[in-house]
PDB file of C-alpha atoms and ligand atoms in Angstrom:
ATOM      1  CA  UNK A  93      -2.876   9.081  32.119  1.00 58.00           C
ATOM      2  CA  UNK A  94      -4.353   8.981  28.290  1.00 84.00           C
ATOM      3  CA  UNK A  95      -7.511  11.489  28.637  1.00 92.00           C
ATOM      4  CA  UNK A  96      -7.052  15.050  29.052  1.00 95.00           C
ATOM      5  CA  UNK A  97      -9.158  17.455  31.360  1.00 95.00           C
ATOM      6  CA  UNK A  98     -12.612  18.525  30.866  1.00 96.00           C
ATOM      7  CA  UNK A  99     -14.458  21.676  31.906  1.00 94.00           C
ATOM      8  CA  UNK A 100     -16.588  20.493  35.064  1.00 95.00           C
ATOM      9  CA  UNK A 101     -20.447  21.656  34.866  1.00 95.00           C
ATOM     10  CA  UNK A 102     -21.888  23.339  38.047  1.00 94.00           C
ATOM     11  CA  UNK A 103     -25.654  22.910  39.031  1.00 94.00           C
ATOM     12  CA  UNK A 104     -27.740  25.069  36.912  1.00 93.00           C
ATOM     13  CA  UNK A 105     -26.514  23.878  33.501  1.00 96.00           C
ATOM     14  CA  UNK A 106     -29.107  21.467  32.411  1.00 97.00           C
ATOM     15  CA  UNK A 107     -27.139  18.742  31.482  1.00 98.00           C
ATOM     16  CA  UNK A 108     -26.919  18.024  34.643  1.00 98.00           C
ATOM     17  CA  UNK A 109     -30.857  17.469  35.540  1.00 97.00           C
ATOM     18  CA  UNK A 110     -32.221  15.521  32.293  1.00 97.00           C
ATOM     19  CA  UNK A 111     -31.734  11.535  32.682  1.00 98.00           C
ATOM     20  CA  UNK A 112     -28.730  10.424  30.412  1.00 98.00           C
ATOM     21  CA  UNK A 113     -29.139   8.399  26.801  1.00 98.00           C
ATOM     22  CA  UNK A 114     -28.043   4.669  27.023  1.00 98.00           C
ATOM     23  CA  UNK A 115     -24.375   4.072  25.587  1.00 98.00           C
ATOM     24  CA  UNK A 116     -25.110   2.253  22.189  1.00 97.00           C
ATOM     25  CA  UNK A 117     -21.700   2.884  20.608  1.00 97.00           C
ATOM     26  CA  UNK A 118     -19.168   1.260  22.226  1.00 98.00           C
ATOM     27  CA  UNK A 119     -15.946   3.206  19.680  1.00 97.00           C
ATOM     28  CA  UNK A 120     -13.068   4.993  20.156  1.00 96.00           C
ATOM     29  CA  UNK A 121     -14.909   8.289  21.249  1.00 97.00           C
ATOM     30  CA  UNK A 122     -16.445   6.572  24.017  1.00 98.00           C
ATOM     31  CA  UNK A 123     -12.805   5.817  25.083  1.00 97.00           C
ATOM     32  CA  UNK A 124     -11.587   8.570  24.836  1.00 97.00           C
ATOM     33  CA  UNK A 125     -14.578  10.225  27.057  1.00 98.00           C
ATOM     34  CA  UNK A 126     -13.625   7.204  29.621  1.00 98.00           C
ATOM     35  CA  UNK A 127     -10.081   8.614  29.949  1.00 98.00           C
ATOM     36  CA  UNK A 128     -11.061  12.496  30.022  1.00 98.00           C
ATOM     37  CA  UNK A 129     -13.478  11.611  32.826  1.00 98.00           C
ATOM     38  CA  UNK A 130     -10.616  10.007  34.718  1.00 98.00           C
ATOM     39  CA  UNK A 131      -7.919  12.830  34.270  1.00 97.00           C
ATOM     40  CA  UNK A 132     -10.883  14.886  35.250  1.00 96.00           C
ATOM     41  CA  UNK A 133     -11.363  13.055  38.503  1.00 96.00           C
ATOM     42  CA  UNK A 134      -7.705  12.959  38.916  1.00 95.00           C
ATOM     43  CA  UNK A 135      -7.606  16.797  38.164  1.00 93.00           C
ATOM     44  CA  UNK A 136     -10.345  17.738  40.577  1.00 92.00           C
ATOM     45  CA  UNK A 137      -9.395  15.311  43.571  1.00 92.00           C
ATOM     46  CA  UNK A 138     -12.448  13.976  43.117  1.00 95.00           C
ATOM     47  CA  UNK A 139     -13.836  10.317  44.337  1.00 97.00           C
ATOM     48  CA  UNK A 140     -16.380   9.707  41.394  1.00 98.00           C
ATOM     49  CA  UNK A 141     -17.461  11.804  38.173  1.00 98.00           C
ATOM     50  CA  UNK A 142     -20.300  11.008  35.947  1.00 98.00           C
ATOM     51  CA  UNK A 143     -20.320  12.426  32.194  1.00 98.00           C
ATOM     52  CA  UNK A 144     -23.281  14.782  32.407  1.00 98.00           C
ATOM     53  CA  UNK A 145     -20.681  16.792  34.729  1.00 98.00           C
ATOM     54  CA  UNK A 146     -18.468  17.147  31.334  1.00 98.00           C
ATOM     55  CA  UNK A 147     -21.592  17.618  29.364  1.00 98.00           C
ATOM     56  CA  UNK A 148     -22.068  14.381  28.092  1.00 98.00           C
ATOM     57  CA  UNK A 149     -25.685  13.242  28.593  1.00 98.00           C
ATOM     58  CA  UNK A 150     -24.495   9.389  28.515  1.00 98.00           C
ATOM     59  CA  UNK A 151     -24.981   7.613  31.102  1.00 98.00           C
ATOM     60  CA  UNK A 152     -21.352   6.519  32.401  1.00 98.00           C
ATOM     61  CA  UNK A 153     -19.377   7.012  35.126  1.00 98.00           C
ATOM     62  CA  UNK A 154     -15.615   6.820  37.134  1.00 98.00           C
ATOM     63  CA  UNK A 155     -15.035   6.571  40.424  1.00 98.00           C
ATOM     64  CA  UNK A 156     -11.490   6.230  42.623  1.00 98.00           C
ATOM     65  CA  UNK A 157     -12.912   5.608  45.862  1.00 97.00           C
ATOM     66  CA  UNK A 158     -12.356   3.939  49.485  1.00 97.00           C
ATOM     67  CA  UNK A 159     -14.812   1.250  50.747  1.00 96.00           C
ATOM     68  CA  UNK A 160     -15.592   0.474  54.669  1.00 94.00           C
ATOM     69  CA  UNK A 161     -13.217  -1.383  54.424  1.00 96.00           C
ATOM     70  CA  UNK A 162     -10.435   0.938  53.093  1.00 97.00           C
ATOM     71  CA  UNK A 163      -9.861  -0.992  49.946  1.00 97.00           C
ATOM     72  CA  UNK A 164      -9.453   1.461  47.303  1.00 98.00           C
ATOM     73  CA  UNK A 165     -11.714   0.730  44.321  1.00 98.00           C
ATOM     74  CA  UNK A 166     -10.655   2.364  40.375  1.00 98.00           C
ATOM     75  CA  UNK A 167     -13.092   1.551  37.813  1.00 98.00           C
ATOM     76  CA  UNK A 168     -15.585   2.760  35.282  1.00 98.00           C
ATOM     77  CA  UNK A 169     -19.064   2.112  34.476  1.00 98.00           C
ATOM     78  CA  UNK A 170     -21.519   1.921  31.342  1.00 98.00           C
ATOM     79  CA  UNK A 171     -25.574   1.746  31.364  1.00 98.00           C
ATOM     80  CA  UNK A 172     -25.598   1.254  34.946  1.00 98.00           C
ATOM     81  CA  UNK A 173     -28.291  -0.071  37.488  1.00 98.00           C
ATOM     82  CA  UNK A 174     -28.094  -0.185  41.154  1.00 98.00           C
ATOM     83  CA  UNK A 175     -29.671  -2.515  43.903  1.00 98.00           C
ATOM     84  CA  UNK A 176     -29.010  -1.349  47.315  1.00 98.00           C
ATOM     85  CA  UNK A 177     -29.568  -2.431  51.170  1.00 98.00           C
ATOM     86  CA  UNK A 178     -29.004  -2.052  54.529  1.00 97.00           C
ATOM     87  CA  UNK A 179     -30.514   0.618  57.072  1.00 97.00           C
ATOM     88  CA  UNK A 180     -29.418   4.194  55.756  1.00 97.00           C
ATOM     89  CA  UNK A 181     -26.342   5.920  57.289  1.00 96.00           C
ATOM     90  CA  UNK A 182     -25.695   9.856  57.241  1.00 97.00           C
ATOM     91  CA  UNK A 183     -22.672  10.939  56.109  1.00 97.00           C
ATOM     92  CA  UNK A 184     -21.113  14.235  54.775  1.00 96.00           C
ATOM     93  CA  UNK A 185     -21.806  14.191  50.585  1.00 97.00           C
ATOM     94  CA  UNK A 186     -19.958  16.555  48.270  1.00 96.00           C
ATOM     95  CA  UNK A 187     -20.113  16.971  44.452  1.00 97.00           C
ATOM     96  CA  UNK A 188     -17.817  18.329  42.422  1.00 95.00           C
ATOM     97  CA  UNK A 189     -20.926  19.630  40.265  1.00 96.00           C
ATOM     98  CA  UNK A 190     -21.631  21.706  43.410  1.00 95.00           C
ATOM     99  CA  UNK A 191     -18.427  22.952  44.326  1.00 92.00           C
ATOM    100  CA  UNK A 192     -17.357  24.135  48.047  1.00 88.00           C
ATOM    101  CA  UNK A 193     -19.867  22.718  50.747  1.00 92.00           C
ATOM    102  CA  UNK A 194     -20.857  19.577  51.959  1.00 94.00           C
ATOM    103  CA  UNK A 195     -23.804  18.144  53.816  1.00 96.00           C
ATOM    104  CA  UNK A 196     -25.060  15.036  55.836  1.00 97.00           C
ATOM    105  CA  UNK A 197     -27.294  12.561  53.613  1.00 98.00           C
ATOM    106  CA  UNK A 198     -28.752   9.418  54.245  1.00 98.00           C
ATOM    107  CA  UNK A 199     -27.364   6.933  52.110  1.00 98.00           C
ATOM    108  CA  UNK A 200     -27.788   2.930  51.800  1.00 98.00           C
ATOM    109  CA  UNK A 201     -24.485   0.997  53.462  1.00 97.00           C
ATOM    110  CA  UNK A 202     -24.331  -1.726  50.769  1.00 98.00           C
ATOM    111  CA  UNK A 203     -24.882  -0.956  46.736  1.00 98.00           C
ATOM    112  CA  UNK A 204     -24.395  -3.107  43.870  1.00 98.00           C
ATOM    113  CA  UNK A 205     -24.169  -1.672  40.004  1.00 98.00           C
ATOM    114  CA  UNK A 206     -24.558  -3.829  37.094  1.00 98.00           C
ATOM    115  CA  UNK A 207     -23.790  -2.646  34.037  1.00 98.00           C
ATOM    116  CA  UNK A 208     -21.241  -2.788  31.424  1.00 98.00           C
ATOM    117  CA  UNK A 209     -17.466  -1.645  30.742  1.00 98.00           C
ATOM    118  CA  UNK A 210     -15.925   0.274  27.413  1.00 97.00           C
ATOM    119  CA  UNK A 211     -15.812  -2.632  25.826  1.00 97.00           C
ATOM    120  CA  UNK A 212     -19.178  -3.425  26.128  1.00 97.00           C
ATOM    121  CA  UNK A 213     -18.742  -6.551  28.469  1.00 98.00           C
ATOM    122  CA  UNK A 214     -21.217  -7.206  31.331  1.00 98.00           C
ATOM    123  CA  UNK A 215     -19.568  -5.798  34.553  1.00 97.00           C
ATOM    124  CA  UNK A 216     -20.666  -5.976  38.374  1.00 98.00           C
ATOM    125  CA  UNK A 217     -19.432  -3.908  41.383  1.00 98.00           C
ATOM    126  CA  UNK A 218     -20.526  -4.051  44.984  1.00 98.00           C
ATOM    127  CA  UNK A 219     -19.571  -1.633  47.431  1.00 97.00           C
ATOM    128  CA  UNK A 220     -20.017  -1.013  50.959  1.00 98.00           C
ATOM    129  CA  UNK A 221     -19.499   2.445  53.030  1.00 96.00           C
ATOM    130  CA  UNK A 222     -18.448   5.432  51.347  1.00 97.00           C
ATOM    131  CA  UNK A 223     -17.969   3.607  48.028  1.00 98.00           C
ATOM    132  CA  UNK A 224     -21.498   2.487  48.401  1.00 98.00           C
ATOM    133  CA  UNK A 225     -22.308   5.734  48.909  1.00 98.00           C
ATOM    134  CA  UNK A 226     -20.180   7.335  45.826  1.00 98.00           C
ATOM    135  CA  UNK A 227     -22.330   4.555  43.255  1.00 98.00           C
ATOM    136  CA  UNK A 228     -25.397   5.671  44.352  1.00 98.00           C
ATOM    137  CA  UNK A 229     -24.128   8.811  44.080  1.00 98.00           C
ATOM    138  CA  UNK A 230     -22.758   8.441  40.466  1.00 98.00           C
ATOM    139  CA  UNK A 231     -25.978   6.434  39.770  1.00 98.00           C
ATOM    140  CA  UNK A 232     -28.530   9.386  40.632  1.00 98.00           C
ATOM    141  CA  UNK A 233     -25.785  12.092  37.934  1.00 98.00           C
ATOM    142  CA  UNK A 234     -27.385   9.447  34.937  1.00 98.00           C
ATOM    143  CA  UNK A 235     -30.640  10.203  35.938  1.00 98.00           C
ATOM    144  CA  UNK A 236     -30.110  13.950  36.343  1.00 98.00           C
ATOM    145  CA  UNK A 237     -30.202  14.125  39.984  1.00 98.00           C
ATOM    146  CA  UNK A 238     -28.044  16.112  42.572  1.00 98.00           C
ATOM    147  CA  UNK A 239     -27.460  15.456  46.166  1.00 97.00           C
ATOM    148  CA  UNK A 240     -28.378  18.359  46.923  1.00 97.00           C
ATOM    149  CA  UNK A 241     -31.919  17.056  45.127  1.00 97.00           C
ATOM    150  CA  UNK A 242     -32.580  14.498  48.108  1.00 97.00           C
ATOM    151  CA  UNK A 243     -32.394  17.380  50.711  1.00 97.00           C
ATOM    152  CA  UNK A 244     -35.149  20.028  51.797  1.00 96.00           C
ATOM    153  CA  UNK A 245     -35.471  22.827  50.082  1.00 95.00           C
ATOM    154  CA  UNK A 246     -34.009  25.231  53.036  1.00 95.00           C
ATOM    155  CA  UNK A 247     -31.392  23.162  53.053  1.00 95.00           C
ATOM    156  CA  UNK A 248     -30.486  22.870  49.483  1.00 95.00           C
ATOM    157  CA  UNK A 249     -30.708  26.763  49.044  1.00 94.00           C
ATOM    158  CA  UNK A 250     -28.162  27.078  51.822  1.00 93.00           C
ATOM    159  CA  UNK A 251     -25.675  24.486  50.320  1.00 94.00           C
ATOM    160  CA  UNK A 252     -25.905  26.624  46.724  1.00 93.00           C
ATOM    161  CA  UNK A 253     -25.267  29.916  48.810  1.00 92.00           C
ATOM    162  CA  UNK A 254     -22.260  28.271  50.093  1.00 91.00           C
ATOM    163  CA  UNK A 255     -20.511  27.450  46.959  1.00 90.00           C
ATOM    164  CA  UNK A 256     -17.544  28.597  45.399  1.00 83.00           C
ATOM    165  CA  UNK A 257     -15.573  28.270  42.550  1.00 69.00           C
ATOM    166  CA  UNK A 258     -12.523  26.021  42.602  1.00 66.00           C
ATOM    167  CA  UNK A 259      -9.233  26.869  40.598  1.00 62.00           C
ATOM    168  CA  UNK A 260      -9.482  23.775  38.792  1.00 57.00           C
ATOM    169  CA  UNK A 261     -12.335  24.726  37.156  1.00 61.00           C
ATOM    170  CA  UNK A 262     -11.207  26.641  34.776  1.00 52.00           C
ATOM    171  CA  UNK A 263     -13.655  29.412  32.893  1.00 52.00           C
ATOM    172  CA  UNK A 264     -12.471  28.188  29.657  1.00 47.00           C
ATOM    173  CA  UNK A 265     -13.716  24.749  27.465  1.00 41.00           C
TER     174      UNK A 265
HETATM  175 NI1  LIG B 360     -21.568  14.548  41.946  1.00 96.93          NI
END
């Protein structure tokens, strides 16, 4: 893979609660923040990472992910915005921003991004179960939102008692 690993952020640094600039600059460094975000993933065994969780207040996004239907679904994407539908199904949630625990959220079944790739060109992705689930996900990073945001607060403190630190994540930039 051509990017190289990035420290991941962890709830409480506050990139990772402001909304994200709009990608204007479509160069080289935006490239090369496309492939660091994807040998982060990779890294981290993660299913989607946004750039606010490499301290990058842009709004973009990966993802590697599984749809209802098991397809697995590789992509990136750029100025994103998201229509979704269908009755809301819970399901466990995770974020590699909030490392260790995991808890049930209601999430949309069907999701559809628009936005645009590297290059700049228009691009549109629909997804359905968990990768449904991972865009709206990714969607919410750009607008400095957690999971853990949507749940009550009793809840939310106990998910950021449970966390942990995970070797990946290296102390060092
Ligand atoms: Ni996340």
């Amino acid at each position: 893979m051509a990017g190289s690993p990035r420290k991941i952020r962890v709830v409480g640094d506050p990139v990772l609660h402001a909304r994200c600039r709009p990608v204007s600059s479509f160069d080289a460094e935006l490239g090369a923040l496309i492939d660091d975000m994807f040998a982060s993933m990779a890294i981290a065994e993660g299913v989607g990472l946004a750039a606010p969780q490499v301290g990058v207040d842009l709004a973009a996004f990966v993802y590697d992910c599984i749809d209802a239907a098991g397809e697995r679904h590789i992509g990136h994407l750029i100025n994103p915005t998201i229509e979704t539908s269908g009755e809301p199904e819970e399901h466990d949630e995770g974020c590699l921003s909030v490392p260790g625990p995991y808890h049930e959220l209601a999430r949309a079944p069907l999701a559809t991004v628009r936005g645009v790739d590297r290059t700049g060109a228009p691009i549109e992705v629909t997804g359905t179960g968990f990768f449904a689930r991972c865009l709206q996900h990714e969607t919410d990073h750009l607008r400095g939102v957690l999971y853990i945001d949507h749940l009550p607060r009793n809840r939310r403190r106990r998910v950021l008692r449970e966390m942990e630190p995970f070797d990946w994540n290296a102390p060092t930039q």
